[in-house]
Amino acid sequence: MANRPVHFIWLLDCSYSMQGEKIARLNYAIREAVPEMRSVAHDNPAAQLLLRTVTFSTTAKWHHQTPVPVDDFTWQDVEVDGMTNLGEALHLVSRELQSPPMPQRALKPVLALVSDGVPTDDWKAGLKAIDATPWGRKAVRVAIAIGHDADRSVLQEFLANPELQPLDANSPKQLAAAIRWASTAAVKAASQPVAGSGDPLAKQPFAPPVLDDDDDDDVW
């Protein structure tokens, strides 16, 4: 049986508040998570894992625009620049969640949002654009809040499920753990076909973990 695509899209906050260790740790964490994503994909041969990345700062843009099979994917470091235009990023992604370009036979896409601050544009309009698409409503959504200044209410609304919570990444160790979890557990969830006509978001077969942190680790 031919495998079915799973589109995994990172939405990464690259505003100036992410400069320094935060952006360096984010790049490192995603780069190190890619081999684990390959392992998960190999364990689910009926699904073809395809990766993409959107960055948002003063503008939103595709960092990896063409879906790349995970076996061929090479992480390219992101850099910081300006504001936090999350709404623009959500609009970009919403256009890819239509059918077409998303194939009808695809499995649930994964939308993984990482941010350390407060959006500076109309993010609610962007979120409505996501929710208005058939694949946006079906998507497995993950949100990671970097540091104590991240707007958790925005991330919670992005998740669109009161039973899910954003992951807190208040230190480099927690960020690495959150990226690793988002990269693997969410792919496993997305690789399962949606059964029935109920709300697929309510049936996500995973829950975010509580991330432990060592006292001697740096805190953001």
PDB file of C-alpha atoms in Angstrom:
ATOM      1  CA  MET A   1       0.000   0.000   0.000  1.00  0.00           C
ATOM      2  CA  ALA A   2       1.347   3.427  -0.933  1.00  0.00           C
ATOM      3  CA  ASN A   3       2.290   5.589   2.016  1.00  0.00           C
ATOM      4  CA  ARG A   4       0.318   8.737   2.865  1.00  0.00           C
ATOM      5  CA  PRO A   5       1.956  12.131   3.478  1.00  0.00           C
ATOM      6  CA  VAL A   6       2.212  13.745   6.917  1.00  0.00           C
ATOM      7  CA  HIS A   7       3.106  17.428   6.568  1.00  0.00           C
ATOM      8  CA  PHE A   8       5.020  18.721   9.616  1.00  0.00           C
ATOM      9  CA  ILE A   9       5.317  22.534   9.743  1.00  0.00           C
ATOM     10  CA  TRP A  10       7.406  24.407  12.300  1.00  0.00           C
ATOM     11  CA  LEU A  11       6.277  27.994  13.054  1.00  0.00           C
ATOM     12  CA  LEU A  12       9.265  29.630  14.746  1.00  0.00           C
ATOM     13  CA  ASP A  13       9.427  32.961  16.555  1.00  0.00           C
ATOM     14  CA  CYS A  14      12.582  34.722  15.328  1.00  0.00           C
ATOM     15  CA  SER A  15      11.950  38.138  16.901  1.00  0.00           C
ATOM     16  CA  TYR A  16      14.741  40.070  18.611  1.00  0.00           C
ATOM     17  CA  SER A  17      13.723  38.700  22.011  1.00  0.00           C
ATOM     18  CA  MET A  18      14.975  35.318  20.781  1.00  0.00           C
ATOM     19  CA  GLN A  19      18.514  36.562  20.151  1.00  0.00           C
ATOM     20  CA  GLY A  20      21.513  35.024  21.856  1.00  0.00           C
ATOM     21  CA  GLU A  21      21.242  31.707  23.626  1.00  0.00           C
ATOM     22  CA  LYS A  22      17.537  31.162  22.877  1.00  0.00           C
ATOM     23  CA  ILE A  23      17.921  31.096  19.092  1.00  0.00           C
ATOM     24  CA  ALA A  24      21.165  29.128  19.348  1.00  0.00           C
ATOM     25  CA  ARG A  25      19.494  26.507  21.538  1.00  0.00           C
ATOM     26  CA  LEU A  26      16.455  26.370  19.284  1.00  0.00           C
ATOM     27  CA  ASN A  27      18.603  25.704  16.218  1.00  0.00           C
ATOM     28  CA  TYR A  28      20.566  23.054  18.090  1.00  0.00           C
ATOM     29  CA  ALA A  29      17.441  21.356  19.470  1.00  0.00           C
ATOM     30  CA  ILE A  30      15.720  21.047  16.088  1.00  0.00           C
ATOM     31  CA  ARG A  31      18.899  19.882  14.375  1.00  0.00           C
ATOM     32  CA  GLU A  32      19.345  17.169  17.011  1.00  0.00           C
ATOM     33  CA  ALA A  33      15.669  16.146  16.800  1.00  0.00           C
ATOM     34  CA  VAL A  34      15.704  15.415  13.063  1.00  0.00           C
ATOM     35  CA  PRO A  35      17.327  11.957  13.434  1.00  0.00           C
ATOM     36  CA  GLU A  36      14.656  11.039  15.995  1.00  0.00           C
ATOM     37  CA  MET A  37      11.968  12.158  13.547  1.00  0.00           C
ATOM     38  CA  ARG A  38      13.534   9.873  10.941  1.00  0.00           C
ATOM     39  CA  SER A  39      13.350   6.989  13.407  1.00  0.00           C
ATOM     40  CA  VAL A  40       9.657   7.633  14.094  1.00  0.00           C
ATOM     41  CA  ALA A  41       8.970   7.867  10.367  1.00  0.00           C
ATOM     42  CA  HIS A  42      10.705   4.542   9.742  1.00  0.00           C
ATOM     43  CA  ASP A  43       8.515   2.984  12.445  1.00  0.00           C
ATOM     44  CA  ASN A  44       5.430   4.179  10.550  1.00  0.00           C
ATOM     45  CA  PRO A  45       6.087   3.009   6.979  1.00  0.00           C
ATOM     46  CA  ALA A  46       2.514   3.762   5.873  1.00  0.00           C
ATOM     47  CA  ALA A  47       3.198   7.488   6.427  1.00  0.00           C
ATOM     48  CA  GLN A  48       5.608   9.720   4.510  1.00  0.00           C
ATOM     49  CA  LEU A  49       6.901  12.490   6.791  1.00  0.00           C
ATOM     50  CA  LEU A  50       7.473  15.829   5.010  1.00  0.00           C
ATOM     51  CA  LEU A  51       9.043  18.814   6.802  1.00  0.00           C
ATOM     52  CA  ARG A  52       8.708  22.575   6.329  1.00  0.00           C
ATOM     53  CA  THR A  53       9.499  25.692   8.387  1.00  0.00           C
ATOM     54  CA  VAL A  54       7.988  29.166   8.655  1.00  0.00           C
ATOM     55  CA  THR A  55       9.786  31.913  10.579  1.00  0.00           C
ATOM     56  CA  PHE A  56       8.093  35.060  11.845  1.00  0.00           C
ATOM     57  CA  SER A  57       9.628  38.324  12.996  1.00  0.00           C
ATOM     58  CA  THR A  58       8.947  41.718  11.338  1.00  0.00           C
ATOM     59  CA  THR A  59       7.681  39.626   8.427  1.00  0.00           C
ATOM     60  CA  ALA A  60       6.772  35.965   8.073  1.00  0.00           C
ATOM     61  CA  LYS A  61       8.435  33.821   5.436  1.00  0.00           C
ATOM     62  CA  TRP A  62       9.098  30.249   4.469  1.00  0.00           C
ATOM     63  CA  HIS A  63      12.477  29.041   5.692  1.00  0.00           C
ATOM     64  CA  HIS A  64      11.860  25.669   4.042  1.00  0.00           C
ATOM     65  CA  GLN A  65       8.963  26.189   1.611  1.00  0.00           C
ATOM     66  CA  THR A  66       8.989  22.962  -0.375  1.00  0.00           C
ATOM     67  CA  PRO A  67       7.961  19.884   1.644  1.00  0.00           C
ATOM     68  CA  VAL A  68      11.109  17.793   2.140  1.00  0.00           C
ATOM     69  CA  PRO A  69      11.051  14.072   3.029  1.00  0.00           C
ATOM     70  CA  VAL A  70      12.558  13.635   6.468  1.00  0.00           C
ATOM     71  CA  ASP A  71      15.330  11.369   5.124  1.00  0.00           C
ATOM     72  CA  ASP A  72      16.491  14.212   2.856  1.00  0.00           C
ATOM     73  CA  PHE A  73      15.967  17.068   5.326  1.00  0.00           C
ATOM     74  CA  THR A  74      18.933  19.154   6.507  1.00  0.00           C
ATOM     75  CA  TRP A  75      18.310  21.825   9.124  1.00  0.00           C
ATOM     76  CA  GLN A  76      19.368  25.357   8.175  1.00  0.00           C
ATOM     77  CA  ASP A  77      19.808  27.653  11.174  1.00  0.00           C
ATOM     78  CA  VAL A  78      17.316  30.500  11.619  1.00  0.00           C
ATOM     79  CA  GLU A  79      18.306  34.023  12.694  1.00  0.00           C
ATOM     80  CA  VAL A  80      16.546  36.767  14.659  1.00  0.00           C
ATOM     81  CA  ASP A  81      15.092  39.905  13.114  1.00  0.00           C
ATOM     82  CA  GLY A  82      12.534  42.366  14.492  1.00  0.00           C
ATOM     83  CA  MET A  83       8.942  41.995  15.726  1.00  0.00           C
ATOM     84  CA  THR A  84       6.620  39.027  16.349  1.00  0.00           C
ATOM     85  CA  ASN A  85       4.199  38.832  13.413  1.00  0.00           C
ATOM     86  CA  LEU A  86       2.556  35.512  14.234  1.00  0.00           C
ATOM     87  CA  GLY A  87      -0.652  36.364  12.383  1.00  0.00           C
ATOM     88  CA  GLU A  88       1.209  36.719   9.108  1.00  0.00           C
ATOM     89  CA  ALA A  89       2.831  33.322   9.663  1.00  0.00           C
ATOM     90  CA  LEU A  90      -0.532  31.691  10.321  1.00  0.00           C
ATOM     91  CA  HIS A  91      -1.921  33.191   7.101  1.00  0.00           C
ATOM     92  CA  LEU A  92       1.051  31.743   5.178  1.00  0.00           C
ATOM     93  CA  VAL A  93       0.431  28.297   6.590  1.00  0.00           C
ATOM     94  CA  SER A  94      -3.338  28.483   6.053  1.00  0.00           C
ATOM     95  CA  ARG A  95      -2.822  28.690   2.304  1.00  0.00           C
ATOM     96  CA  GLU A  96      -1.011  25.343   2.416  1.00  0.00           C
ATOM     97  CA  LEU A  97      -3.841  23.701   4.355  1.00  0.00           C
ATOM     98  CA  GLN A  98      -6.330  23.967   1.511  1.00  0.00           C
ATOM     99  CA  SER A  99      -7.049  21.051  -0.819  1.00  0.00           C
ATOM    100  CA  PRO A 100      -5.181  21.620  -3.095  1.00  0.00           C
ATOM    101  CA  PRO A 101      -2.296  22.038  -2.432  1.00  0.00           C
ATOM    102  CA  MET A 102      -2.757  19.552   0.446  1.00  0.00           C
ATOM    103  CA  PRO A 103      -3.633  16.178  -1.094  1.00  0.00           C
ATOM    104  CA  GLN A 104      -6.944  14.621  -0.101  1.00  0.00           C
ATOM    105  CA  ARG A 105      -5.235  11.373   0.861  1.00  0.00           C
ATOM    106  CA  ALA A 106      -2.883  13.022   3.360  1.00  0.00           C
ATOM    107  CA  LEU A 107      -2.830  12.160   7.043  1.00  0.00           C
ATOM    108  CA  LYS A 108      -3.283  14.872   9.668  1.00  0.00           C
ATOM    109  CA  PRO A 109      -0.671  17.637   9.373  1.00  0.00           C
ATOM    110  CA  VAL A 110       1.365  18.750  12.383  1.00  0.00           C
ATOM    111  CA  LEU A 111       1.611  22.438  13.286  1.00  0.00           C
ATOM    112  CA  ALA A 112       4.318  23.119  15.877  1.00  0.00           C
ATOM    113  CA  LEU A 113       4.425  26.710  17.168  1.00  0.00           C
ATOM    114  CA  VAL A 114       7.415  27.981  19.188  1.00  0.00           C
ATOM    115  CA  SER A 115       7.400  31.489  20.693  1.00  0.00           C
ATOM    116  CA  ASP A 116       8.925  33.458  23.557  1.00  0.00           C
ATOM    117  CA  GLY A 117       6.806  36.611  23.495  1.00  0.00           C
ATOM    118  CA  VAL A 118       3.599  38.409  22.549  1.00  0.00           C
ATOM    119  CA  PRO A 119       2.379  38.699  18.929  1.00  0.00           C
ATOM    120  CA  THR A 120       2.665  42.182  17.434  1.00  0.00           C
ATOM    121  CA  ASP A 121       0.107  41.810  14.632  1.00  0.00           C
ATOM    122  CA  ASP A 122      -3.449  40.517  14.224  1.00  0.00           C
ATOM    123  CA  TRP A 123      -2.744  36.913  15.200  1.00  0.00           C
ATOM    124  CA  LYS A 124      -6.442  36.139  15.748  1.00  0.00           C
ATOM    125  CA  ALA A 125      -7.177  36.784  12.069  1.00  0.00           C
ATOM    126  CA  GLY A 126      -4.358  34.401  11.179  1.00  0.00           C
ATOM    127  CA  LEU A 127      -5.702  31.756  13.519  1.00  0.00           C
ATOM    128  CA  LYS A 128      -9.173  32.120  12.018  1.00  0.00           C
ATOM    129  CA  ALA A 129      -7.635  31.535   8.596  1.00  0.00           C
ATOM    130  CA  ILE A 130      -6.080  28.289   9.888  1.00  0.00           C
ATOM    131  CA  ASP A 131      -9.349  27.165  11.481  1.00  0.00           C
ATOM    132  CA  ALA A 132     -11.260  27.913   8.281  1.00  0.00           C
ATOM    133  CA  THR A 133      -9.312  25.293   6.332  1.00  0.00           C
ATOM    134  CA  PRO A 134     -10.242  21.594   6.358  1.00  0.00           C
ATOM    135  CA  TRP A 135      -6.716  20.511   7.205  1.00  0.00           C
ATOM    136  CA  GLY A 136      -6.266  23.241   9.795  1.00  0.00           C
ATOM    137  CA  ARG A 137      -9.197  21.842  11.762  1.00  0.00           C
ATOM    138  CA  LYS A 138      -7.759  18.326  11.560  1.00  0.00           C
ATOM    139  CA  ALA A 139      -4.169  19.254  12.409  1.00  0.00           C
ATOM    140  CA  VAL A 140      -2.236  17.937  15.378  1.00  0.00           C
ATOM    141  CA  ARG A 141      -1.105  21.143  17.115  1.00  0.00           C
ATOM    142  CA  VAL A 142       1.797  21.610  19.495  1.00  0.00           C
ATOM    143  CA  ALA A 143       2.850  24.847  21.199  1.00  0.00           C
ATOM    144  CA  ILE A 144       6.097  25.561  23.070  1.00  0.00           C
ATOM    145  CA  ALA A 145       6.420  28.621  25.304  1.00  0.00           C
ATOM    146  CA  ILE A 146      10.056  29.722  25.664  1.00  0.00           C
ATOM    147  CA  GLY A 147      10.652  31.616  28.901  1.00  0.00           C
ATOM    148  CA  HIS A 148       8.268  33.289  31.316  1.00  0.00           C
ATOM    149  CA  ASP A 149       7.434  36.179  28.944  1.00  0.00           C
ATOM    150  CA  ALA A 150       5.716  33.985  26.352  1.00  0.00           C
ATOM    151  CA  ASP A 151       1.994  34.696  25.988  1.00  0.00           C
ATOM    152  CA  ARG A 152       0.546  31.359  27.055  1.00  0.00           C
ATOM    153  CA  SER A 153      -3.028  32.494  26.332  1.00  0.00           C
ATOM    154  CA  VAL A 154      -2.143  32.897  22.637  1.00  0.00           C
ATOM    155  CA  LEU A 155      -0.472  29.493  22.545  1.00  0.00           C
ATOM    156  CA  GLN A 156      -3.440  27.922  24.334  1.00  0.00           C
ATOM    157  CA  GLU A 157      -5.853  29.373  21.794  1.00  0.00           C
ATOM    158  CA  PHE A 158      -3.646  28.120  18.966  1.00  0.00           C
ATOM    159  CA  LEU A 159      -3.963  24.565  20.357  1.00  0.00           C
ATOM    160  CA  ALA A 160      -7.767  24.766  19.987  1.00  0.00           C
ATOM    161  CA  ASN A 161      -8.243  22.058  22.604  1.00  0.00           C
ATOM    162  CA  PRO A 162      -8.846  22.777  26.322  1.00  0.00           C
ATOM    163  CA  GLU A 163      -7.426  19.364  27.192  1.00  0.00           C
ATOM    164  CA  LEU A 164      -3.996  20.310  25.819  1.00  0.00           C
ATOM    165  CA  GLN A 165      -1.499  22.745  27.326  1.00  0.00           C
ATOM    166  CA  PRO A 166       1.513  24.557  25.855  1.00  0.00           C
ATOM    167  CA  LEU A 167       4.856  23.079  26.822  1.00  0.00           C
ATOM    168  CA  ASP A 168       6.933  25.327  29.078  1.00  0.00           C
ATOM    169  CA  ALA A 169      10.583  25.693  28.086  1.00  0.00           C
ATOM    170  CA  ASN A 170      12.105  27.923  30.755  1.00  0.00           C
ATOM    171  CA  SER A 171      15.664  26.698  30.285  1.00  0.00           C
ATOM    172  CA  PRO A 172      17.874  25.199  27.568  1.00  0.00           C
ATOM    173  CA  LYS A 173      17.269  21.705  28.927  1.00  0.00           C
ATOM    174  CA  GLN A 174      13.489  22.121  28.856  1.00  0.00           C
ATOM    175  CA  LEU A 175      13.608  23.534  25.327  1.00  0.00           C
ATOM    176  CA  ALA A 176      15.563  20.535  24.068  1.00  0.00           C
ATOM    177  CA  ALA A 177      13.080  18.169  25.730  1.00  0.00           C
ATOM    178  CA  ALA A 178      10.087  20.061  24.331  1.00  0.00           C
ATOM    179  CA  ILE A 179      11.462  20.068  20.779  1.00  0.00           C
ATOM    180  CA  ARG A 180      12.264  16.382  21.022  1.00  0.00           C
ATOM    181  CA  TRP A 181       8.763  15.565  22.254  1.00  0.00           C
ATOM    182  CA  ALA A 182       7.040  17.757  19.665  1.00  0.00           C
ATOM    183  CA  SER A 183       9.122  16.207  16.909  1.00  0.00           C
ATOM    184  CA  THR A 184       8.267  12.624  17.785  1.00  0.00           C
ATOM    185  CA  ALA A 185       5.010  12.276  19.739  1.00  0.00           C
ATOM    186  CA  ALA A 186       3.136  14.620  17.423  1.00  0.00           C
ATOM    187  CA  VAL A 187       4.338  12.706  14.359  1.00  0.00           C
ATOM    188  CA  LYS A 188       3.141   9.455  15.914  1.00  0.00           C
ATOM    189  CA  ALA A 189      -0.255  11.030  16.563  1.00  0.00           C
ATOM    190  CA  ALA A 190      -0.510  12.413  13.044  1.00  0.00           C
ATOM    191  CA  SER A 191       0.408   9.062  11.506  1.00  0.00           C
ATOM    192  CA  GLN A 192      -2.827   7.504  12.744  1.00  0.00           C
ATOM    193  CA  PRO A 193      -5.758   7.785  10.307  1.00  0.00           C
ATOM    194  CA  VAL A 194      -8.740   9.805  11.530  1.00  0.00           C
ATOM    195  CA  ALA A 195     -11.630   7.454  12.291  1.00  0.00           C
ATOM    196  CA  GLY A 196     -15.222   8.631  12.098  1.00  0.00           C
ATOM    197  CA  SER A 197     -16.544  12.144  11.692  1.00  0.00           C
ATOM    198  CA  GLY A 198     -15.944  13.458  15.208  1.00  0.00           C
ATOM    199  CA  ASP A 199     -13.511  16.192  16.196  1.00  0.00           C
ATOM    200  CA  PRO A 200     -10.026  14.808  15.435  1.00  0.00           C
ATOM    201  CA  LEU A 201      -8.397  17.316  17.772  1.00  0.00           C
ATOM    202  CA  ALA A 202     -10.242  15.790  20.713  1.00  0.00           C
ATOM    203  CA  LYS A 203      -8.857  12.376  19.765  1.00  0.00           C
ATOM    204  CA  GLN A 204      -5.167  13.177  19.719  1.00  0.00           C
ATOM    205  CA  PRO A 205      -3.553  10.102  21.328  1.00  0.00           C
ATOM    206  CA  PHE A 206      -0.971  12.049  23.305  1.00  0.00           C
ATOM    207  CA  ALA A 207      -0.655  14.570  26.085  1.00  0.00           C
ATOM    208  CA  PRO A 208       2.248  16.979  26.607  1.00  0.00           C
ATOM    209  CA  PRO A 209       4.661  15.842  29.318  1.00  0.00           C
ATOM    210  CA  VAL A 210       5.702  17.787  32.378  1.00  0.00           C
ATOM    211  CA  LEU A 211       9.283  18.787  31.679  1.00  0.00           C
ATOM    212  CA  ASP A 212      11.660  18.485  34.620  1.00  0.00           C
ATOM    213  CA  ASP A 213      14.497  20.930  35.066  1.00  0.00           C
ATOM    214  CA  ASP A 214      17.743  20.767  37.017  1.00  0.00           C
ATOM    215  CA  ASP A 215      18.480  23.493  39.567  1.00  0.00           C
ATOM    216  CA  ASP A 216      21.892  24.126  38.033  1.00  0.00           C
ATOM    217  CA  ASP A 217      20.527  24.717  34.530  1.00  0.00           C
ATOM    218  CA  ASP A 218      20.286  28.275  33.199  1.00  0.00           C
ATOM    219  CA  VAL A 219      16.793  29.777  33.370  1.00  0.00           C
ATOM    220  CA  TRP A 220      15.435  32.261  30.825  1.00  0.00           C
TER     221      TRP A 220
END
